[in-house]
Amino acid sequence: MRLHRLGITAFGPFGATQEIDFDALSAAGLFLLHGPTGAGKTSVLDAVCYALYGAVPGARQSPGTSLRSDHAPADLPTEVRLELTVGGRRLEITRRPAQPRPKKRGGGHTTEKAQSWLRAYDAEQGWRALSRSHQEIGEEITQLIGMNREQFCQVVLLPQGDFARFLRADAEARGKLLGRLFDTRRFAAVEERLADLRRVAESQVRAGDEQILALAQRLAQAAGPAGREAPMPEFQPGEPGLADAVLEWAATARSSARERLDVAAVVLTAAEGRHRAARLTLDAERELAALQQRYAETRRRAALSEAGRTGHDEAQEQLRRARKADRVAPALELRDEAERAHRRASAARDRCRTGLPDSLADAGAEHLAALERRLREELGGLDAARRAERRSAEIDSERSALERQAQADDELIRDAEGWLADWEATRSGLLARIEAAQEAATRAELLAGRLDPARRRLEAARRRDALATEASSAENRLAEAREHALGTREHWLDLRERRLRDIAAELARELVEGEACTVCGSADHPQPARPGDGHVDQATEDAAEAAHRRAEQARTEAEHALGAVRERYAAARAEAVEAAGTDSAADPEAGGAADPTADALAALVDTLTREHAQAHRTAAGMHAAREALAAAEREQERRAEDRQQAERRAAARTSRREGLDGEQAALEEVLAQARGESDSVTAHAALLQNRVALLVEAATAVREEESAAERLKEADDRLADAAFRAGFDTPQAAVETLLPDSVQRALQHRIDAWQAEAAAVADRLAETDARAAAGRAPAAPDAAQQVYDTEERRLRDASAALASARERCAELDRLSRRAAEEVRGLGPVREEYERVARLAGLTAGTSADNERKMRLESYVLAARLEQVAAAATARLRRMSSGRYELVHSDARTGGRRAGLGLHVIDAWTGRERDTATLSGGETFFASLALALGLADVVTDEAGGVRLDTLFIDEGFGSLDEQTLDEVLDVLDSLRERDRSVGIVSHVGDLRRRIPAQLEVVKERNGSAVRLRAADGISG
């Protein structure tokens, strides 16, 4: 994969469009990406990652973080465009994140959805579109590169801090990183799958054992007494030989049950013979007892029948006389009915006469009918009067309605006049509200324009004040560093001077008898110089010089730090002054444009914020004020119209009242004649109707009473004639002899029952067998019944015992077959469980066959780590001048997983030690070698996809000059594989060593990039 061009628009700190030509940078093989802190160096790498995967590296993909630049204008969309070659294809990826944009109509903003474009370059057709789908583009890029986003960020954007932690991390942390890079989830899935299979197989075996044990328990229950003779042993699930022991015990239980079945059959045969004999004896005794009881009962019934003969004869005579009297009953019923009808008619006549005047108390039916006809004629003449009376009532109701309407209209007119009197004041007030809201809206816009610059000034002033404190601290540190450097220099020079004074003694120590002096050349040394008090040797001088150099280095670093802080302070102070704009002149309390104070600016921001909020609230009421004015105008028109209509209705009511008064005066003359003595025509008509009804009812009652008296006389004559023909002297004698039908039926039943009983007794007295049985000794059926019950109970017990034995044998046979089937079916499951358990224990590192106790995933990761260590060592030797190499260790440390140890071998000592013992610079180039080696292995793992462009982020400041040269030589050697490496660093020495540079410059309107190719500045 090689990067060609990168376009960044409104992304991160870049407010405008920036173009980066990676082809020009990659021509030198090694290029530098540098710039001040916060300028946006890392944002360049974020843009590359976002173009490829639609997201920035995970550490910077925090929730709520927007990719859009705060410096970009509102109409410039955020966009990243990357042109690259991967998999032999030249592609162009363009992505836009979800971002707000101004609405096309009206004010405010709307959120625009994220968009993506993928194009491919064809030599013949040029650029052609491939897809606009996020998912399709993501799948295509991931497949071509062979790595997901996390792997890409770890392999292509080499984060040195992560690999330094990787060097010092324990096996668990290394395992997590390697697992993400090499995607060993499939091996972990194999472990989990085998563990799941083992659990499933184990549960199946345990379920099978439990099923067999359950069958054994049921066998024990079914065995009954046989089970007590051969009790079932205690079994546990998973116990060796469980199935065979259960089957053996079941066979013993079945044999015992069959023996008990044969014994039960013999017992049942004997019980059946005794039961038959007892049954014959019981039947004979019962038959004898029944005949003896029948004969005794017959004799008793004969005596009772003879005693009831007299009553039988009397009942026959009473029934005969009652049936003669039944011939008089119809005439008697007719006479009683006629008498009841006469009493009812007489009572009705007397009741009707009480409502008539005394003069009509004895009047006949014809006289009453004549009075009725005359009253009906008078009632018919009142119809016209009733209509006049109803019309008079309607006129009264209409007058009342007119009065209510008049009162309502008067109230409406008064209310409308009162409201209209205040109309002008109401209208003026609403117009004033609208004008005030308009002025507040204008003021809110002006205050909003002043508020943002004031906030920026406040932020800049606070940064300035913080940097001023930091600059003061840096100045103190620089003064201390200078003083310390001066002191160490004076100490070093003092020691050097003292050593030079005694240099002769130092040279004298090296003189050897017979050898020439290196100073004078003489072989004689008569008086060698001797060291004086406080002699300084070379080691002491060298140590003082080293301390002086360190102090000078600390002073230089303090000067650089102070310069950086002062530069940031000057920038913040300039920003605070420049950001003032026109507000500094308008707001002298903020301190003026020269040097505004943070407290004054904070007070200004608070004042502007309150005024803006107040103006905004006032302006927000403009719509409500306009609506209120429109509603008030509509109300004024409505009330004026209502007042006019009420006045027109009042004039119409006056005319209507005059017409109603004349009509009612004419109706009163007619009604005065028709009412008579009553209050109204209706009351007079009701009185006449009541009198007519009384006359009709009285005439009808008189006629019915006369008719009922005639029918009663005829009924008396018929009753006397019927009694004489039936043989009674008087009708009263016939009445006394009458009996109800129920009594007659009861007498007939008594007669028939006595005759039937007498015939039955005669028949039973003629029976010879009963008479013969009575002559024998009394029967004893109870004793025979007791013997029979005993034998029947014994027979039932024997039969139940035989059935139980048969059922026990059948159940034992059935359960034994099921147990044998379960044992046969569990055999393959148990074999599968043993095989799966061995594999699961081996992959989980718990099996005895796994000597190193390594899990499968750890084993694969260990192999990958061994490859990474070998690839990293090839570069580490060059960077460390052949001193260090990385080796992989399978040893387990503490409770951590085995196989993921990483050690360094020091060629100077020949010993192997932990990577955590490396110094800062050694850790950097070791982690760099590890990162490059890991990139090679992951690349090969991803299918050999070429990674022609790599980025290394920081860490070079910890290297000395010689080590830096060796590291750069190793990075430069990557060109042999046609790779280009971008170094992200603040180290100033790298700017002199690496000619190809991409500088990120921090400006007021957003950051910008400047490209310096190997042959000069190109953009």
Tab-separated table of C-alpha atoms in Angstrom, residues 542-677:
chain	number	residue	atom	x	y	z
A	542	ASP	CA	36.532	13.648	34.185
A	543	ALA	CA	33.652	13.256	36.629
A	544	ALA	CA	33.597	17.022	37.282
A	545	GLU	CA	33.682	17.697	33.531
A	546	ALA	CA	30.777	15.287	32.973
A	547	ALA	CA	28.802	17.015	35.728
A	548	HIS	CA	29.533	20.367	34.061
A	549	ARG	CA	28.280	19.076	30.679
A	550	ARG	CA	25.123	17.774	32.282
A	551	ALA	CA	24.547	21.114	33.957
A	552	GLU	CA	25.123	22.879	30.600
A	553	GLN	CA	22.637	20.499	28.970
A	554	ALA	CA	20.089	21.249	31.707
A	555	ARG	CA	20.688	25.003	31.224
A	556	THR	CA	20.185	24.657	27.452
A	557	GLU	CA	16.965	22.714	28.008
A	558	ALA	CA	15.749	25.337	30.493
A	559	GLU	CA	16.512	28.098	27.943
A	560	HIS	CA	14.594	26.230	25.280
A	561	ALA	CA	11.683	25.647	27.641
A	562	LEU	CA	11.634	29.333	28.611
A	563	GLY	CA	11.740	30.337	24.946
A	564	ALA	CA	8.828	28.058	24.146
A	565	VAL	CA	6.769	29.392	27.066
A	566	ARG	CA	7.560	33.000	26.139
A	567	GLU	CA	6.614	32.319	22.534
A	568	ARG	CA	3.277	30.847	23.657
A	569	TYR	CA	2.800	33.748	26.091
A	570	ALA	CA	3.449	36.314	23.348
A	571	ALA	CA	1.036	34.509	21.043
A	572	ALA	CA	-1.660	34.406	23.728
A	573	ARG	CA	-1.110	38.080	24.614
A	574	ALA	CA	-1.259	39.080	20.955
A	575	GLU	CA	-4.399	37.010	20.511
A	576	ALA	CA	-6.013	38.639	23.530
A	577	VAL	CA	-5.230	42.113	22.110
A	578	GLU	CA	-6.093	41.268	18.508
A	579	ALA	CA	-9.308	39.504	19.443
A	580	ALA	CA	-10.555	42.685	21.036
A	581	GLY	CA	-11.565	44.209	17.676
A	582	THR	CA	-13.995	47.017	18.046
A	583	ASP	CA	-15.016	45.879	21.545
A	584	SER	CA	-11.854	47.301	23.097
A	585	ALA	CA	-12.876	50.780	22.100
A	586	ALA	CA	-16.492	50.204	23.041
A	587	ASP	CA	-15.651	48.576	26.383
A	588	PRO	CA	-12.929	50.587	28.155
A	589	GLU	CA	-13.688	48.725	31.382
A	590	ALA	CA	-12.184	45.567	29.810
A	591	GLY	CA	-8.739	47.077	30.080
A	592	GLY	CA	-8.441	48.510	26.577
A	593	ALA	CA	-6.856	46.905	23.556
A	594	ALA	CA	-3.340	47.309	24.990
A	595	ASP	CA	-3.491	44.808	27.867
A	596	PRO	CA	-7.016	43.728	28.956
A	597	THR	CA	-7.349	42.010	32.329
A	598	ALA	CA	-9.086	38.663	32.680
A	599	ASP	CA	-11.370	39.860	35.498
A	600	ALA	CA	-12.510	42.871	33.488
A	601	LEU	CA	-13.087	40.684	30.443
A	602	ALA	CA	-15.035	38.166	32.551
A	603	ALA	CA	-17.215	40.957	33.916
A	604	LEU	CA	-17.753	42.236	30.365
A	605	VAL	CA	-18.723	38.747	29.155
A	606	ASP	CA	-21.171	38.341	32.050
A	607	THR	CA	-22.719	41.777	31.338
A	608	LEU	CA	-23.035	41.057	27.624
A	609	THR	CA	-24.471	37.617	28.339
A	610	ARG	CA	-27.148	39.020	30.660
A	611	GLU	CA	-28.025	41.840	28.263
A	612	HIS	CA	-28.147	39.422	25.320
A	613	ALA	CA	-30.395	36.993	27.251
A	614	GLN	CA	-32.713	39.844	28.303
A	615	ALA	CA	-32.883	41.198	24.748
A	616	HIS	CA	-33.479	37.717	23.378
A	617	ARG	CA	-36.353	37.123	25.818
A	618	THR	CA	-37.911	40.477	24.898
A	619	ALA	CA	-37.512	39.808	21.182
A	620	ALA	CA	-39.066	36.371	21.605
A	621	GLY	CA	-42.363	38.070	22.530
A	622	MET	CA	-42.707	39.793	19.096
A	623	HIS	CA	-44.796	37.015	17.577
A	624	ALA	CA	-47.102	36.889	20.591
A	625	ALA	CA	-47.543	40.696	20.472
A	626	ARG	CA	-48.444	40.604	16.763
A	627	GLU	CA	-50.903	37.797	17.379
A	628	ALA	CA	-52.448	39.742	20.273
A	629	LEU	CA	-52.852	42.850	18.084
A	630	ALA	CA	-54.520	40.879	15.296
A	631	ALA	CA	-56.843	39.222	17.826
A	632	ALA	CA	-57.724	42.615	19.363
A	633	GLU	CA	-58.560	44.084	15.946
A	634	ARG	CA	-60.826	41.139	15.167
A	635	GLU	CA	-62.488	41.562	18.578
A	636	GLN	CA	-63.130	45.292	17.902
A	637	GLU	CA	-64.830	44.523	14.585
A	638	ARG	CA	-66.950	41.778	16.134
A	639	ARG	CA	-68.145	43.900	19.057
A	640	ALA	CA	-69.119	46.837	16.810
A	641	GLU	CA	-71.111	44.501	14.552
A	642	ASP	CA	-72.842	42.886	17.575
A	643	ARG	CA	-73.922	46.332	18.887
A	644	GLN	CA	-75.512	47.279	15.536
A	645	GLN	CA	-77.413	44.017	15.257
A	646	ALA	CA	-78.701	44.327	18.852
A	647	GLU	CA	-80.095	47.809	18.098
A	648	ARG	CA	-81.902	46.496	14.972
A	649	ARG	CA	-83.438	43.625	16.967
A	650	ALA	CA	-84.761	46.082	19.638
A	651	ALA	CA	-86.747	48.046	17.001
A	652	ALA	CA	-88.292	44.840	15.625
A	653	ARG	CA	-89.378	43.714	19.107
A	654	THR	CA	-91.336	46.943	19.748
A	655	SER	CA	-93.534	46.362	16.642
A	656	ARG	CA	-94.120	42.733	17.590
A	657	ARG	CA	-95.320	43.612	21.121
A	658	GLU	CA	-98.045	45.937	19.774
A	659	GLY	CA	-99.464	43.199	17.516
A	660	LEU	CA	-99.555	40.642	20.335
A	661	ASP	CA	-101.410	43.053	22.686
A	662	GLY	CA	-104.289	43.548	20.189
A	663	GLU	CA	-104.677	39.822	19.467
A	664	GLN	CA	-104.801	38.889	23.173
A	665	ALA	CA	-107.538	41.498	23.946
A	666	ALA	CA	-109.877	39.877	21.337
A	667	LEU	CA	-109.242	36.371	22.724
A	668	GLU	CA	-110.093	37.425	26.329
A	669	GLU	CA	-113.692	38.317	25.339
A	670	VAL	CA	-114.348	34.814	23.973
A	671	LEU	CA	-112.711	33.038	26.932
A	672	ALA	CA	-114.726	34.979	29.568
A	673	GLN	CA	-117.999	33.480	28.234
A	674	ALA	CA	-116.626	29.909	27.803
A	675	ARG	CA	-114.982	29.466	31.236
A	676	GLY	CA	-118.172	29.886	33.268
A	677	GLU	CA	-117.401	29.403	36.959
